[in-house]
Every structure is written in structure tokens, then in C-alpha cells.
């Protein structure tokens, strides 16, 4: 019979809390930067200018069709050889997480905008609104509602993806757990506790996503 | 009629979608105060014609002018050419499928244009919107959302939304075609009221009786061209061409 000993592991509660805090920071930071990047890429994809569309498309496919772990390793170990200077692991990590999630957000934003009926744009244009005014007043408010469930789902995945920063020693939750494990030799307790912490972070978020999805289905 | 300068004039206006030529050189003018009825079989180019009048469709050739000035394809007005934005501020449109903004209340649907485009202050815009909603018989629905309205009510809100911009010309594109038959009357009643007040309108319609009643002039379109033009009496009661006669007979049963 295995002799459970959470006490030893919990003595390092400050390390876990630090890990949770960092995981939260990288998630929030990459979601914010990723949203901005995704919005730019989305408008580039919807633009009339073919080169801009191609550029945005290339960015998206590059990040969507390579593993995130490979991107993280590449940015930290390979990119500095091209640049000629080193990048800190936190910078490389935040940058790649943001670009990665941005490529998915762009598609979610684009889908939401395209799902708004063309008649809405025409009615707004017909009262004399400019392209930006139509977007801000009429299309985006409706598109945001349509894209919200997918956006939250992608953001839930993003919380979990921050754990890959472990590979370049960023002090997020998974990395901190490995530290605790090395110090206590209690992998079962340490990694179980971490799994519980991730679950506690994510379960409320998925509930929020479900709530919005249900509400949306009702209003349609 | 001919001496007054036209509010809007189309000369040699053409529109193609790819290889399909939908309008083949339309010459037409709209005089202030007149109600121009546009009739014709589906596919004859009626909707494309009216959508060219506020540049929702960009003509492939010919010119569109408003108050004597040519309309450019750019949004902004520049160097003697009216921009699309300015044109649309003066030319309102009501659509077949209403296209009300579902995320805004009835009142907000009506005020959003004046506030955003004309920079009217909210109180002023809401005051005028309330007046217009009363005029179309929907004063009590100002805080409702479009999803709670009937088709006829939606279309009356859409008319109020167009009127809120104080347009010089109102374009009505088959505004009763998507309505249940028993709701058509309330919308036509509102349009008749506008005609009585001297509102200049272009009316694409399948309601022949209404066109005969409210229009001051009717054009019959066929295959992207104006096939006949004249008073409602001449067009609808004494058609000259066989094709117009055949078209009308389908409505008289």
C-alpha cells in the first residue's frame, strides 16, 4: 500500500502558488497580446489587398501547422542564432504563446465576422456609415456574441498550453511542480496536486463557455 | 415636370456581374416630390437599379448624379464629386428583409445613424426618433428588440430608421415582399402617408394596385432596360407592349 504524504509536498505551498500566479500571468498576457495579433490578422485576412491576405494566411498556417512545443524550443534555442543575441526564456515563451493563440483567434474572429448577415452591413452603409463605423457599431457587437464560446474554449486550451513553457524552464506551475518533486521525491502527490490546481482553474472557465453557448443557441 | 432640375439622374447606367449584364444603359431621372414605381419580372434588374442609386452596387458604366453633381466611387466627397458617404446620408433605403440591427432596441435602431453619421446629440436624435416612431404607429415599441416584433412592425421601424436621416430621397426595395399578406396593409399605409407629405421615393414593388395608386410615374423593366415608362394609368391600365400586357395579366389573374 502506497503511503500518501501530501504534507511534505504542501510544505512547498509557496512554490505552487508562485507557479499558479505565473501560469495566470502567461495565460492572461498571451491572451491579451494574442487577441491584438489575432484581430490584426483577421482584418488582414478580410482585407481587399491580396499581399496582406497572403501574409496573414502564411502566419496563421505556420503557427497552426507546427507543434507549439517545437515553436517554443525553436524560439528559445534556434532564433537567437539567427538574431545574434539571446532572448530570455520568459520573452520567448510569452511571444510564442501569443503568436500561437493569435493564429487561432484570427480564425475565430474571422468566422464570427463572416457569420454576421450581409444585410446588416448594407443597412448600416445605407445610413451613410463608413467601413469603420459599420464594423464598430453593427458588425463587431454581433460577431463577438457569435465568437465568444469558441474564444473561451481556445483560451481554456491556452491555460493548459502554458505548461509547455516547462521545456525552457519558465517558472510556471508545471515547472514549479518539478522543482517540488526534485526536492521531495514525491511525484505522485506533487503532480496530483498540480492536476487538481489546473482543474480548479479551468473548470469554472468551461462552465462559463457552456453558459454562453447555451444562451446563444436560445437567442437564435 | 421636365423643367425642374432632377434630384437624381442616371445616364447610360450599366451594371454587370461577371459576364452577366444586369443593367444595360439606364437613362432615368427622379424629380423632387415624385414617387417613381419600378415594376418588372424578377431578374429584370429592378433591385440592382435601386441598389445602384445609393451605391450599394457600384455601376460598371454610365453616370449617377445627385443634385446635379456626379457621384464618385470613393466614400468621401472630393473636388465636385459627391462621395458615397454623403450620397447615402441624403438617400435612405428600406430593404425587403428589413435588416434591423438585432442587438439594438427599436429606438437605438432609429438613432444610431443620426448619432454616428450626423454626430447629432443623443437627446436630439431620440426626440426625432420618438416622433418618427409615433408616425409609423410604434411609439410603444421604442424599447423592444427587433426579435419581438412582427414583420410589419419591423418594416415600419426600418422606415423610421431611414427617415431619421432626413433623406431627400427614399428607396424602397420590395418592402412588402417578405411580409405575411395580412401585414402588407400597415406598411403600405405608412408609405402612402409619406407620399401624401411629398416625400420623394423610388418604389420597387410587386403590388400593382399600390403602384397604380401611390406612384406618380411608373417604369416597366425588362432584361436590364426600361421597356416602358409613363403615368401609372398609361402603364398599368393601357400597356402598349405585349410583354407588359403579359406581365400585368399575371397579377390581375
Coordinates of C-alpha atoms in Angstrom, one line a residue:
Chain A
X1 CA 0.0 0.0 0.0
X2 CA 1.3 3.4 -1.0
X3 CA 1.9 5.7 1.9
X4 CA 0.4 9.1 0.8
X5 CA 2.2 12.1 2.2
X6 CA 0.7 15.4 0.9
X7 CA 2.1 17.2 3.9
X8 CA 5.7 17.2 2.6
X9 CA 4.6 18.5 -0.7
X10 CA 2.3 21.1 0.8
X11 CA 5.2 22.5 2.8
X12 CA 6.2 24.0 -0.6
X13 CA 2.9 25.7 -1.0
X14 CA 4.6 29.0 -1.8
X15 CA 6.2 27.3 -4.8
X16 CA 2.8 26.1 -6.0
X17 CA 1.3 29.5 -5.5
X18 CA 4.1 31.1 -7.4
X19 CA 3.5 28.6 -10.2
X20 CA -0.2 29.3 -10.3
X21 CA 0.5 33.1 -10.3
X22 CA 3.0 32.7 -13.2
X23 CA 0.6 30.4 -15.2
X24 CA -2.1 33.0 -14.7
X25 CA 0.2 35.8 -15.9
X26 CA 1.4 34.0 -19.0
X27 CA -2.1 33.0 -19.8
X28 CA -3.6 36.5 -19.4
X29 CA -0.6 38.1 -21.2
X30 CA -0.7 35.8 -24.2
X31 CA -4.5 36.1 -24.4
X32 CA -4.3 39.9 -24.5
X33 CA -1.4 40.1 -27.0
X34 CA -2.8 37.2 -28.9
X35 CA -6.2 38.9 -29.2
X36 CA -4.5 42.0 -30.6
X37 CA -2.4 39.9 -33.0
X38 CA -5.5 37.8 -33.9
X39 CA -7.6 40.9 -34.6
X40 CA -4.9 42.4 -36.9
X41 CA -4.5 39.0 -38.7
X42 CA -8.3 38.7 -39.0
X43 CA -8.7 42.2 -40.6
X44 CA -5.7 41.4 -42.9
X45 CA -7.4 38.2 -44.0
X46 CA -10.6 40.2 -44.7
X47 CA -8.7 43.0 -46.5
X48 CA -9.0 43.8 -50.2
X49 CA -5.2 43.7 -50.6
X50 CA -4.0 40.3 -51.7
X51 CA -0.5 40.6 -50.3
X52 CA -1.9 41.4 -46.9
X53 CA -4.2 38.4 -47.1
X54 CA -1.3 36.2 -48.1
X55 CA 0.9 37.5 -45.2
X56 CA -1.8 36.8 -42.6
X57 CA -2.6 33.5 -44.1
X58 CA 1.1 32.4 -44.0
X59 CA 1.4 33.5 -40.4
X60 CA -1.6 31.5 -39.4
X61 CA -0.7 28.3 -41.2
X62 CA 2.9 28.5 -39.9
X63 CA 1.7 28.6 -36.3
X64 CA -1.2 26.3 -36.7
X65 CA 0.6 23.6 -38.5
X66 CA 3.7 23.2 -36.3
X67 CA 3.6 21.8 -32.7
X68 CA 3.7 24.5 -30.0
X69 CA 6.5 22.7 -28.2
X70 CA 8.7 22.9 -31.3
X71 CA 7.9 26.6 -31.7
X72 CA 8.9 27.3 -28.1
X73 CA 12.1 25.3 -28.4
X74 CA 12.9 27.0 -31.7
X75 CA 12.3 30.5 -30.4
X76 CA 14.4 30.0 -27.4
X77 CA 17.3 27.9 -28.8
X78 CA 17.3 28.5 -32.5
X79 CA 16.0 32.0 -33.1
X80 CA 18.9 33.7 -31.1
X81 CA 21.4 32.1 -33.5
X82 CA 19.7 34.0 -36.4
X83 CA 19.2 37.2 -34.4
X84 CA 22.8 37.2 -33.0
X85 CA 21.6 37.9 -29.4
X86 CA 19.9 35.9 -26.8
X87 CA 16.2 36.1 -25.7
X88 CA 15.2 35.4 -22.2
X89 CA 13.0 32.3 -21.7
X90 CA 10.1 34.4 -20.4
X91 CA 10.2 36.7 -23.5
X92 CA 10.5 33.8 -25.9
X93 CA 7.7 32.0 -24.1
X94 CA 5.3 34.9 -24.0
X95 CA 6.0 35.7 -27.6
X96 CA 5.4 32.2 -28.9
X97 CA 2.3 31.6 -26.8
X98 CA 0.8 34.9 -28.0
X99 CA 1.6 34.3 -31.7
X100 CA 0.3 30.7 -31.4
X101 CA -3.0 31.6 -29.8
X102 CA -3.3 34.7 -32.1
X103 CA -3.3 32.4 -35.2
X104 CA -6.3 30.6 -33.8
X105 CA -8.1 33.7 -32.5
X106 CA -7.8 35.2 -36.0
X107 CA -9.8 32.3 -37.4
X108 CA -12.4 32.6 -34.6
X109 CA -12.7 36.4 -35.1
X110 CA -13.0 35.9 -38.9
X111 CA -15.6 33.3 -38.6
X112 CA -17.6 35.5 -36.2
X113 CA -17.5 38.5 -38.6
X114 CA -18.4 36.4 -41.6
X115 CA -21.3 34.9 -39.7
X116 CA -23.0 38.3 -39.5
X117 CA -25.6 38.7 -42.2
X118 CA -24.5 40.8 -45.2
X119 CA -27.8 42.7 -44.9
X120 CA -26.6 44.1 -41.6
X121 CA -23.6 45.7 -43.3
X122 CA -25.8 47.0 -46.1
X123 CA -28.3 48.5 -43.8
X124 CA -25.5 50.3 -41.9
X125 CA -23.9 51.5 -45.1
X126 CA -27.3 52.7 -46.3
X127 CA -27.5 55.3 -43.5
X128 CA -24.1 56.5 -44.5
X129 CA -21.7 54.8 -42.1
X130 CA -18.1 54.4 -43.1
X131 CA -16.4 51.0 -43.1
X132 CA -15.0 51.5 -39.6
X133 CA -18.3 52.8 -38.3
X134 CA -20.2 49.8 -39.7
X135 CA -17.6 47.5 -38.1
X136 CA -17.7 49.1 -34.6
X137 CA -21.4 49.8 -34.4
X138 CA -23.0 47.0 -36.2
X139 CA -20.8 44.0 -37.2
X140 CA -18.5 43.6 -34.2
X141 CA -21.1 43.7 -31.4
X142 CA -23.0 40.9 -33.2
X143 CA -19.8 39.0 -34.2
X144 CA -18.5 39.0 -30.6
X145 CA -21.6 37.2 -29.4
X146 CA -21.2 34.6 -32.1
X147 CA -17.4 34.1 -31.4
X148 CA -17.5 34.1 -27.6
X149 CA -17.9 30.3 -27.0
X150 CA -15.1 29.4 -29.4
X151 CA -12.9 32.2 -27.9
X152 CA -13.3 30.9 -24.4
X153 CA -12.6 27.4 -25.5
X154 CA -9.4 28.4 -27.2
X155 CA -8.5 30.4 -24.0
X156 CA -9.0 27.3 -21.9
X157 CA -6.6 25.4 -24.1
X158 CA -4.2 28.3 -23.7
X159 CA -4.1 27.9 -19.9
X160 CA -3.0 24.3 -20.5
X161 CA -0.5 25.2 -23.2
X162 CA 1.4 27.4 -20.8
X163 CA 2.6 24.2 -19.2
X164 CA 4.8 23.6 -22.2
X165 CA 7.0 26.5 -21.1
X166 CA 8.4 23.9 -18.7
X167 CA 10.6 22.9 -21.5
X168 CA 12.5 26.2 -21.4
X169 CA 12.5 26.4 -17.6
X170 CA 9.9 29.2 -17.2
X171 CA 8.7 29.1 -13.6
X172 CA 5.1 28.4 -14.3
X173 CA 3.0 25.8 -12.4
X174 CA 4.3 22.6 -14.1
X175 CA 7.9 23.7 -13.8
X176 CA 7.5 24.6 -10.1
X177 CA 5.9 21.2 -9.5
X178 CA 9.0 19.5 -11.0
X179 CA 11.1 21.6 -8.6
X180 CA 9.0 20.4 -5.7
X181 CA 9.3 16.9 -7.0
X182 CA 13.1 17.1 -7.1
X183 CA 13.2 18.3 -3.6
X184 CA 10.7 15.9 -2.0
X185 CA 10.8 12.8 -4.3
X186 CA 7.0 12.8 -4.0
X187 CA 5.9 12.8 -7.7
X188 CA 2.5 11.2 -7.1
X189 CA 1.5 13.9 -4.6
X190 CA 3.2 16.8 -6.4
X191 CA 1.7 16.1 -9.8
X192 CA -1.7 15.1 -8.4
X193 CA -1.8 18.4 -6.6
X194 CA -0.9 20.2 -9.8
X195 CA -3.5 18.4 -11.8
X196 CA -6.1 19.5 -9.2
X197 CA -4.9 23.1 -9.4
X198 CA -5.2 23.2 -13.2
X199 CA -8.6 21.6 -12.9
X200 CA -9.7 24.2 -10.3
X201 CA -8.5 27.0 -12.7
X202 CA -10.2 25.6 -15.8
X203 CA -13.5 24.0 -14.7
X204 CA -15.1 27.4 -14.0
X205 CA -14.0 28.7 -17.4
X206 CA -15.5 25.8 -19.3
X207 CA -18.8 26.3 -17.4
X208 CA -18.8 29.9 -18.5
X209 CA -18.2 28.8 -22.1
X210 CA -21.1 26.3 -21.9
X211 CA -23.3 29.0 -20.4
X212 CA -22.6 31.4 -23.3
X213 CA -23.1 28.6 -25.8
X214 CA -26.5 27.7 -24.4
X215 CA -27.6 31.3 -24.2
X216 CA -26.6 31.8 -27.8
X217 CA -28.5 28.8 -29.0
X218 CA -31.6 30.0 -27.2
X219 CA -31.4 33.5 -28.7
X220 CA -31.1 32.2 -32.2
Chain B
X1 CA -42.1 68.2 -64.6
X2 CA -39.3 68.4 -67.1
X3 CA -38.2 72.0 -66.2
X4 CA -37.3 71.3 -62.6
X5 CA -33.7 70.1 -62.0
X6 CA -33.8 66.4 -61.2
X7 CA -32.9 65.2 -57.7
X8 CA -31.1 62.2 -59.1
X9 CA -30.2 61.4 -62.7
X10 CA -28.8 58.2 -64.2
X11 CA -27.3 58.3 -67.7
X12 CA -26.3 55.2 -69.6
X13 CA -26.0 53.3 -66.3
X14 CA -24.7 49.8 -66.7
X15 CA -24.0 47.0 -64.3
X16 CA -22.5 43.6 -64.9
X17 CA -21.9 40.7 -62.5
X18 CA -19.0 38.9 -64.3
X19 CA -20.4 38.2 -67.8
X20 CA -24.0 38.7 -66.8
X21 CA -25.2 42.2 -67.9
X22 CA -27.9 43.1 -65.4
X23 CA -28.4 46.8 -66.4
X24 CA -27.8 47.8 -70.0
X25 CA -27.7 51.5 -70.2
X26 CA -30.4 53.1 -68.0
X27 CA -31.4 56.7 -68.5
X28 CA -33.6 57.9 -65.8
X29 CA -34.2 60.9 -63.6
X30 CA -36.0 61.4 -60.3
X31 CA -37.8 64.7 -59.8
X32 CA -38.2 66.2 -56.3
X33 CA -41.6 65.2 -54.9
X34 CA -42.3 62.4 -57.3
X35 CA -43.0 58.8 -56.4
X36 CA -41.4 56.5 -59.1
X37 CA -42.8 53.0 -59.2
X38 CA -40.5 50.3 -60.7
X39 CA -42.1 47.1 -61.9
X40 CA -41.0 44.2 -63.9
X41 CA -40.4 40.4 -63.8
X42 CA -37.8 39.0 -61.3
X43 CA -34.4 39.1 -62.9
X44 CA -35.2 42.2 -64.9
X45 CA -32.8 44.4 -62.9
X46 CA -35.2 46.3 -60.6
X47 CA -33.3 45.6 -57.4
X48 CA -29.9 46.2 -59.0
X49 CA -31.1 49.5 -60.3
X50 CA -32.4 50.7 -57.0
X51 CA -29.2 49.5 -55.3
X52 CA -27.1 51.5 -57.7
X53 CA -29.0 54.6 -56.6
X54 CA -27.3 54.5 -53.2
X55 CA -24.1 52.8 -54.5
X56 CA -24.7 49.6 -52.6
X57 CA -23.9 48.3 -56.1
X58 CA -21.1 50.1 -57.9
X59 CA -22.2 50.7 -61.5
X60 CA -20.0 49.2 -64.2
X61 CA -20.5 52.2 -66.5
X62 CA -22.5 55.3 -67.1
X63 CA -23.0 58.1 -64.5
X64 CA -25.1 58.6 -61.4
X65 CA -25.6 62.2 -60.3
X66 CA -27.3 63.7 -57.3
X67 CA -28.5 67.3 -57.3
X68 CA -26.6 67.9 -60.4
X69 CA -23.3 66.6 -59.1
X70 CA -21.7 63.3 -60.3
X71 CA -21.3 60.6 -57.6
X72 CA -17.8 59.2 -57.2
X73 CA -17.0 55.6 -56.1
X74 CA -15.0 57.0 -53.2
X75 CA -16.5 57.3 -49.8
X76 CA -15.5 60.9 -49.2
X77 CA -16.7 63.9 -51.2
X78 CA -13.9 65.5 -53.1
X79 CA -13.5 68.1 -55.9
X80 CA -17.0 68.4 -57.1
X81 CA -17.8 64.7 -56.9
X82 CA -20.2 63.6 -54.2
X83 CA -18.8 60.7 -52.2
X84 CA -20.7 57.6 -51.5
X85 CA -21.0 58.5 -47.8
X86 CA -22.6 61.9 -48.5
X87 CA -24.9 60.4 -51.1
X88 CA -26.2 57.8 -48.6
X89 CA -26.8 60.5 -45.9
X90 CA -29.3 62.0 -48.3
X91 CA -30.7 58.8 -49.8
X92 CA -32.4 56.4 -47.5
X93 CA -33.1 52.8 -48.2
X94 CA -35.6 50.2 -46.9
X95 CA -34.9 46.6 -47.6
X96 CA -37.1 43.6 -48.4
X97 CA -35.8 41.7 -45.4
X98 CA -35.8 44.7 -43.0
X99 CA -32.2 44.2 -41.9
X100 CA -32.9 45.7 -38.5
X101 CA -30.0 45.6 -36.1
X102 CA -30.9 42.7 -33.7
X103 CA -28.5 43.8 -30.9
X104 CA -30.1 47.3 -30.7
X105 CA -33.6 48.4 -29.4
X106 CA -36.1 49.9 -31.8
X107 CA -35.1 53.4 -30.6
X108 CA -31.4 52.6 -31.0
X109 CA -32.0 51.2 -34.5
X110 CA -33.5 54.6 -35.4
X111 CA -31.0 56.8 -33.7
X112 CA -27.7 55.0 -34.4
X113 CA -27.4 56.5 -37.9
X114 CA -28.0 60.2 -36.9
X115 CA -25.7 59.8 -33.9
X116 CA -22.8 58.1 -35.6
X117 CA -23.0 59.6 -39.0
X118 CA -24.5 63.1 -38.5
X119 CA -23.0 63.5 -35.0
X120 CA -26.4 64.5 -33.6
X121 CA -26.5 64.5 -29.9
X122 CA -28.4 61.7 -28.3
X123 CA -31.3 63.7 -26.8
X124 CA -32.0 65.4 -30.2
X125 CA -31.8 62.1 -32.1
X126 CA -34.1 60.4 -29.6
X127 CA -36.6 63.2 -29.7
X128 CA -36.9 63.0 -33.5
X129 CA -36.9 59.2 -33.4
X130 CA -39.8 59.2 -30.9
X131 CA -41.7 61.4 -33.3
X132 CA -41.0 59.1 -36.2
X133 CA -42.0 56.0 -34.3
X134 CA -45.2 57.7 -33.4
X135 CA -45.7 58.5 -37.1
X136 CA -45.3 54.8 -38.0
X137 CA -47.5 53.8 -35.1
X138 CA -44.9 52.2 -32.9
X139 CA -44.3 54.7 -30.1
X140 CA -45.0 52.0 -27.5
X141 CA -42.3 49.7 -29.0
X142 CA -39.3 52.0 -28.6
X143 CA -37.6 49.8 -26.0
X144 CA -38.4 46.5 -27.6
X145 CA -35.8 44.4 -29.5
X146 CA -36.5 43.6 -33.2
X147 CA -36.9 39.9 -32.4
X148 CA -40.1 40.7 -30.5
X149 CA -41.7 42.5 -33.4
X150 CA -43.9 41.2 -36.3
X151 CA -42.7 41.6 -39.8
X152 CA -45.0 44.6 -40.4
X153 CA -43.7 46.2 -37.3
X154 CA -40.1 45.5 -38.3
X155 CA -40.6 47.1 -41.6
X156 CA -42.2 50.2 -40.1
X157 CA -39.2 50.5 -37.8
X158 CA -36.9 50.2 -40.8
X159 CA -38.8 53.0 -42.5
X160 CA -38.4 55.2 -39.4
X161 CA -34.7 54.3 -39.3
X162 CA -34.3 55.6 -42.9
X163 CA -36.4 58.7 -42.2
X164 CA -34.3 59.6 -39.2
X165 CA -31.5 60.7 -41.5
X166 CA -34.0 63.2 -43.0
X167 CA -33.3 61.9 -46.5
X168 CA -34.2 63.8 -49.7
X169 CA -34.9 60.5 -51.4
X170 CA -36.2 57.2 -50.1
X171 CA -35.5 54.0 -51.9
X172 CA -37.9 51.1 -51.1
X173 CA -36.8 47.7 -52.4
X174 CA -39.8 45.3 -52.4
X175 CA -40.6 46.3 -48.9
X176 CA -43.7 44.1 -48.6
X177 CA -42.5 41.0 -50.4
X178 CA -41.3 39.3 -47.2
X179 CA -44.5 40.1 -45.3
X180 CA -47.5 37.9 -44.5
X181 CA -50.4 39.1 -46.6
X182 CA -52.3 40.5 -43.6
X183 CA -49.4 42.7 -42.6
X184 CA -48.8 44.3 -46.0
X185 CA -51.5 46.9 -45.5
X186 CA -49.9 48.6 -42.4
X187 CA -46.6 49.1 -44.2
X188 CA -48.3 50.4 -47.4
X189 CA -50.3 52.8 -45.2
X190 CA -47.1 54.3 -43.9
X191 CA -45.7 54.7 -47.4
X192 CA -48.9 56.3 -48.6
X193 CA -48.6 58.8 -45.7
X194 CA -45.1 59.7 -46.8
X195 CA -46.3 60.1 -50.4
X196 CA -49.0 62.5 -49.2
X197 CA -46.4 64.5 -47.4
X198 CA -44.5 64.9 -50.6
X199 CA -41.6 62.5 -49.9
X200 CA -39.6 61.7 -53.0
X201 CA -39.5 57.9 -53.4
X202 CA -38.4 55.2 -55.7
X203 CA -40.5 52.1 -55.1
X204 CA -39.7 48.7 -56.5
X205 CA -42.8 46.7 -56.0
X206 CA -45.0 43.7 -56.9
X207 CA -48.0 45.4 -55.5
X208 CA -49.5 46.7 -58.8
X209 CA -52.6 48.2 -57.2
X210 CA -50.5 50.1 -54.8
X211 CA -48.1 51.3 -57.5
X212 CA -51.1 52.5 -59.5
X213 CA -52.5 54.3 -56.5
X214 CA -49.4 56.0 -55.0
X215 CA -46.9 56.4 -57.8
X216 CA -46.8 59.5 -60.0
X217 CA -44.8 57.7 -62.7
X218 CA -44.1 54.0 -63.4
X219 CA -41.3 52.3 -65.3
X220 CA -41.5 48.7 -66.5
X221 CA -38.2 47.0 -66.6
X222 CA -37.3 44.0 -68.7
X223 CA -33.9 42.4 -69.3
X224 CA -32.0 45.2 -67.7
X225 CA -33.6 48.0 -69.7
X226 CA -36.6 50.3 -69.3
X227 CA -39.2 48.8 -71.6
X228 CA -42.0 51.3 -70.9
X229 CA -42.4 54.4 -69.0
X230 CA -45.3 56.7 -68.2
X231 CA -48.1 57.6 -65.8
X232 CA -49.5 54.7 -63.7
X233 CA -52.7 54.9 -65.7
X234 CA -50.8 54.5 -69.0
X235 CA -48.5 51.8 -67.8
X236 CA -50.8 49.7 -65.7
X237 CA -54.2 50.2 -67.4
X238 CA -53.2 50.8 -71.0
X239 CA -50.0 48.8 -71.6
X240 CA -48.7 49.2 -75.1
X241 CA -46.2 46.2 -75.4
X242 CA -47.3 42.6 -75.4
X243 CA -44.7 41.8 -72.8
X244 CA -46.0 44.4 -70.3
X245 CA -49.5 43.1 -71.0
X246 CA -48.4 39.5 -70.3
X247 CA -46.6 40.6 -67.2
X248 CA -49.6 42.5 -65.8
X249 CA -52.1 39.7 -66.7
X250 CA -50.3 37.5 -64.2
X251 CA -51.3 39.9 -61.4
X252 CA -54.8 40.5 -62.5
X253 CA -55.3 36.7 -62.6

